[in-house]
mmCIF file of C-alpha atoms in Angstrom:
data_model
loop_
_atom_site.group_PDB
_atom_site.id
_atom_site.type_symbol
_atom_site.label_atom_id
_atom_site.label_comp_id
_atom_site.label_asym_id
_atom_site.label_seq_id
_atom_site.Cartn_x
_atom_site.Cartn_y
_atom_site.Cartn_z
ATOM 1 C CA MET A 1 216.579 85.450 268.022
ATOM 2 C CA VAL A 2 217.330 88.544 270.081
ATOM 3 C CA ASN A 3 215.208 91.685 269.862
ATOM 4 C CA PRO A 4 217.713 94.536 270.373
ATOM 5 C CA LYS A 5 215.094 97.261 270.997
ATOM 6 C CA ASP A 6 212.697 96.309 273.745
ATOM 7 C CA SER A 7 211.288 97.806 276.939
ATOM 8 C CA ILE A 8 208.842 97.285 279.777
ATOM 9 C CA LYS A 9 206.288 100.080 280.228
ATOM 10 C CA TYR A 10 203.159 99.914 282.366
ATOM 11 C CA THR A 11 201.077 102.243 284.501
ATOM 12 C CA SER A 12 199.608 101.175 287.851
ATOM 13 C CA VAL A 13 201.699 98.172 288.853
ATOM 14 C CA VAL A 14 201.566 96.170 292.087
ATOM 15 C CA SER A 15 204.692 94.304 293.188
ATOM 16 C CA ARG A 16 206.112 92.241 296.027
ATOM 17 C CA LYS A 17 209.607 90.878 296.737
ATOM 18 C CA TYR A 18 210.138 87.195 297.522
ATOM 19 C CA HIS A 19 212.884 84.820 298.677
ATOM 20 C CA PHE A 20 212.170 81.123 297.993
ATOM 21 C CA TYR A 21 213.493 77.746 296.827
ATOM 22 C CA TYR A 22 213.638 77.837 293.014
ATOM 23 C CA LYS A 23 211.278 74.870 292.538
ATOM 24 C CA ASP A 24 208.563 76.807 294.418
ATOM 25 C CA LEU A 25 208.337 79.530 291.736
ATOM 26 C CA GLU A 26 204.896 78.548 290.427
ATOM 27 C CA GLN A 27 203.443 78.333 293.940
ATOM 28 C CA GLN A 28 204.874 81.741 294.863
ATOM 29 C CA LEU A 29 203.477 83.294 291.668
ATOM 30 C CA SER A 30 200.083 81.760 292.449
ATOM 31 C CA ASP A 31 200.195 83.101 296.016
ATOM 32 C CA PHE A 32 201.070 86.576 294.733
ATOM 33 C CA MET A 33 198.170 86.591 292.274
ATOM 34 C CA SER A 34 195.803 85.347 294.971
ATOM 35 C CA ASP A 35 196.842 88.225 297.234
ATOM 36 C CA VAL A 36 196.373 90.739 294.395
ATOM 37 C CA PHE A 37 192.847 89.407 293.758
ATOM 38 C CA LYS A 38 192.079 89.736 297.497
ATOM 39 C CA LEU A 39 192.788 93.477 297.105
ATOM 40 C CA LYS A 40 189.996 93.583 294.477
ATOM 41 C CA ALA A 41 192.464 94.687 291.791
ATOM 42 C CA THR A 42 191.491 94.404 288.116
ATOM 43 C CA ILE A 43 194.328 92.922 286.056
ATOM 44 C CA LYS A 44 195.218 94.750 282.839
ATOM 45 C CA GLY A 45 198.525 93.311 281.772
ATOM 46 C CA PRO A 46 200.779 90.287 281.981
ATOM 47 C CA LEU A 47 202.388 88.986 285.142
ATOM 48 C CA PHE A 48 206.126 89.608 285.083
ATOM 49 C CA TYR A 49 208.957 89.079 287.502
ATOM 50 C CA SER A 50 212.614 89.871 287.978
ATOM 51 C CA ILE A 51 215.271 87.450 289.149
ATOM 52 C CA ASN A 52 217.510 89.521 291.421
ATOM 53 C CA ASN A 53 220.271 86.999 292.084
ATOM 54 C CA ILE A 54 222.051 84.032 290.568
ATOM 55 C CA PRO A 55 220.469 81.203 292.572
ATOM 56 C CA LEU A 56 223.673 79.224 293.143
ATOM 57 C CA ASP A 57 222.272 77.978 296.465
ATOM 58 C CA GLU A 58 218.922 77.210 294.726
ATOM 59 C CA MET A 59 217.285 80.085 296.613
ATOM 60 C CA MET A 60 215.815 82.863 294.464
ATOM 61 C CA HIS A 61 215.420 86.544 295.223
ATOM 62 C CA ALA A 62 212.660 87.759 292.948
ATOM 63 C CA GLU A 63 210.119 90.526 292.605
ATOM 64 C CA PHE A 64 206.701 89.839 291.076
ATOM 65 C CA PHE A 65 204.756 92.557 289.216
ATOM 66 C CA ILE A 66 201.239 92.827 287.797
ATOM 67 C CA PRO A 67 199.705 95.831 285.975
ATOM 68 C CA ILE A 68 196.210 96.761 287.165
ATOM 69 C CA HIS A 69 193.445 99.074 285.921
ATOM 70 C CA GLU A 70 193.066 101.053 289.138
ATOM 71 C CA ASP A 71 194.957 104.379 289.291
ATOM 72 C CA TYR A 72 195.741 103.692 292.927
ATOM 73 C CA LEU A 73 195.386 100.745 295.258
ATOM 74 C CA ASP A 74 195.953 100.439 299.001
ATOM 75 C CA VAL A 75 198.293 97.485 299.220
ATOM 76 C CA THR A 76 199.541 95.415 302.135
ATOM 77 C CA GLU A 77 202.677 96.465 304.006
ATOM 78 C CA ASP A 78 204.908 94.048 302.063
ATOM 79 C CA MET A 79 203.594 95.138 298.632
ATOM 80 C CA HIS A 80 204.358 98.218 296.556
ATOM 81 C CA PHE A 81 202.190 100.267 294.224
ATOM 82 C CA HIS A 82 204.045 101.879 291.291
ATOM 83 C CA SER A 83 202.113 104.555 289.431
ATOM 84 C CA TYR A 84 204.477 103.996 286.511
ATOM 85 C CA PHE A 85 206.985 101.221 285.773
ATOM 86 C CA CYS A 86 209.348 101.771 282.848
ATOM 87 C CA ILE A 87 212.635 100.269 281.714
ATOM 88 C CA ASP A 88 213.967 101.304 278.305
ATOM 89 C CA ARG A 89 216.999 99.970 276.427
ATOM 90 C CA MET A 90 216.326 96.294 276.872
ATOM 91 C CA ILE A 91 217.169 93.260 274.776
ATOM 92 C CA SER A 92 214.840 90.266 274.754
ATOM 93 C CA THR A 93 214.129 86.816 273.460
ATOM 94 C CA CYS A 94 211.083 84.572 273.549
ATOM 95 C CA ASP A 95 211.196 81.198 275.303
ATOM 96 C CA LEU A 96 208.560 78.842 273.853
ATOM 97 C CA ALA A 97 209.730 75.507 275.218
ATOM 98 C CA ASP A 98 209.924 73.904 278.665
ATOM 99 C CA TYR A 99 210.830 76.830 280.910
ATOM 100 C CA GLU A 100 213.336 75.158 283.196
ATOM 101 C CA ALA A 101 215.353 73.487 280.450
ATOM 102 C CA SER A 102 215.229 76.231 277.818
ATOM 103 C CA THR A 103 215.545 79.318 280.003
ATOM 104 C CA GLU A 104 219.245 78.622 280.465
ATOM 105 C CA THR A 105 219.653 78.570 276.658
ATOM 106 C CA ALA A 106 217.726 81.847 276.357
ATOM 107 C CA TYR A 107 219.951 83.456 279.013
ATOM 108 C CA GLY A 108 223.014 82.266 277.100
ATOM 109 C CA GLU A 109 221.672 83.770 273.876
ATOM 110 C CA LEU A 110 221.108 87.146 275.545
ATOM 111 C CA LEU A 111 224.506 87.128 277.282
ATOM 112 C CA HIS A 112 226.255 86.191 274.019
ATOM 113 C CA TYR A 113 224.447 89.055 272.252
ATOM 114 C CA MET A 114 225.570 91.465 274.985
ATOM 115 C CA GLU A 115 229.185 90.317 274.709
ATOM 116 C CA SER A 116 229.172 90.499 270.887
ATOM 117 C CA ASN A 117 227.724 94.020 270.927
ATOM 118 C CA TYR A 118 229.821 95.424 273.796
ATOM 119 C CA LEU A 119 226.846 95.823 276.105
ATOM 120 C CA ARG A 120 226.672 95.476 279.882
ATOM 121 C CA GLN A 121 223.720 94.385 281.990
ATOM 122 C CA THR A 122 221.969 97.275 283.780
ATOM 123 C CA THR A 123 218.896 95.532 285.226
ATOM 124 C CA PRO A 124 217.987 92.168 286.683
ATOM 125 C CA ILE A 125 216.623 89.600 284.255
ATOM 126 C CA PHE A 126 212.868 90.003 283.732
ATOM 127 C CA HIS A 127 210.427 87.282 282.695
ATOM 128 C CA ILE A 128 207.103 88.318 281.167
ATOM 129 C CA VAL A 129 204.580 85.468 281.355
ATOM 130 C CA SER A 130 202.546 85.302 278.135
ATOM 131 C CA GLY A 131 200.395 83.015 276.046
ATOM 132 C CA ASP A 132 197.683 80.778 277.453
ATOM 133 C CA ARG A 133 197.309 77.228 278.803
ATOM 134 C CA THR A 134 197.619 75.722 275.326
ATOM 135 C CA LEU A 135 200.746 77.700 274.357
ATOM 136 C CA PRO A 136 202.507 79.296 277.328
ATOM 137 C CA TYR A 137 205.693 81.244 276.685
ATOM 138 C CA LEU A 138 208.018 83.752 278.330
ATOM 139 C CA PHE A 139 209.630 86.926 277.106
ATOM 140 C CA ILE A 140 213.008 87.206 278.797
ATOM 141 C CA LYS A 141 214.362 90.761 278.932
ATOM 142 C CA ILE A 142 217.536 92.410 280.226
ATOM 143 C CA GLY A 143 218.266 96.140 280.451
ATOM 144 C CA VAL A 144 221.560 97.013 278.762
ATOM 145 C CA GLY A 145 223.963 99.905 278.350
ATOM 146 C CA ALA A 146 227.071 100.449 276.280
ATOM 147 C CA GLN A 147 230.338 99.309 277.792
ATOM 148 C CA SER A 148 232.952 101.977 278.323
ATOM 149 C CA ALA A 149 236.179 101.797 276.310
ATOM 150 C CA GLU A 150 237.926 100.729 279.507
ATOM 151 C CA GLU A 151 235.462 97.849 280.014
ATOM 152 C CA ILE A 152 235.957 96.707 276.424
ATOM 153 C CA TRP A 153 239.770 96.714 276.510
ATOM 154 C CA LEU A 154 240.407 95.397 280.003
#
């Protein structure tokens, strides 16, 4: 089921960009969180990340984000501190099953919804890690905008 009215809105977010082999995602996420904890940051929201390419060569370009309580944090040279992170006009779905196998189905559901509603993708695909060890799940979100008449008819 697609939620047609979603967003991502957080204050005080730390992020870092990564390039890695797709099977190393969990290790890279763990490394990111370890580096955030080394900065003595206090986590206040869920870990989320964007996939910034289609990993046809099995290499992913991603950016990892984590909301923190601190109003400001001195971060390392390869990290960024965002005082505010907001994306409106997003569609989303929840992925409860095995991530690797079911994420492709979730992507297909979102892309089909976009096509059926004459929407175009305006952001990378975001994954919001939720749940706990007994029931982990992902919210998968994509920013969208209306297609122009030219896009619809051509």
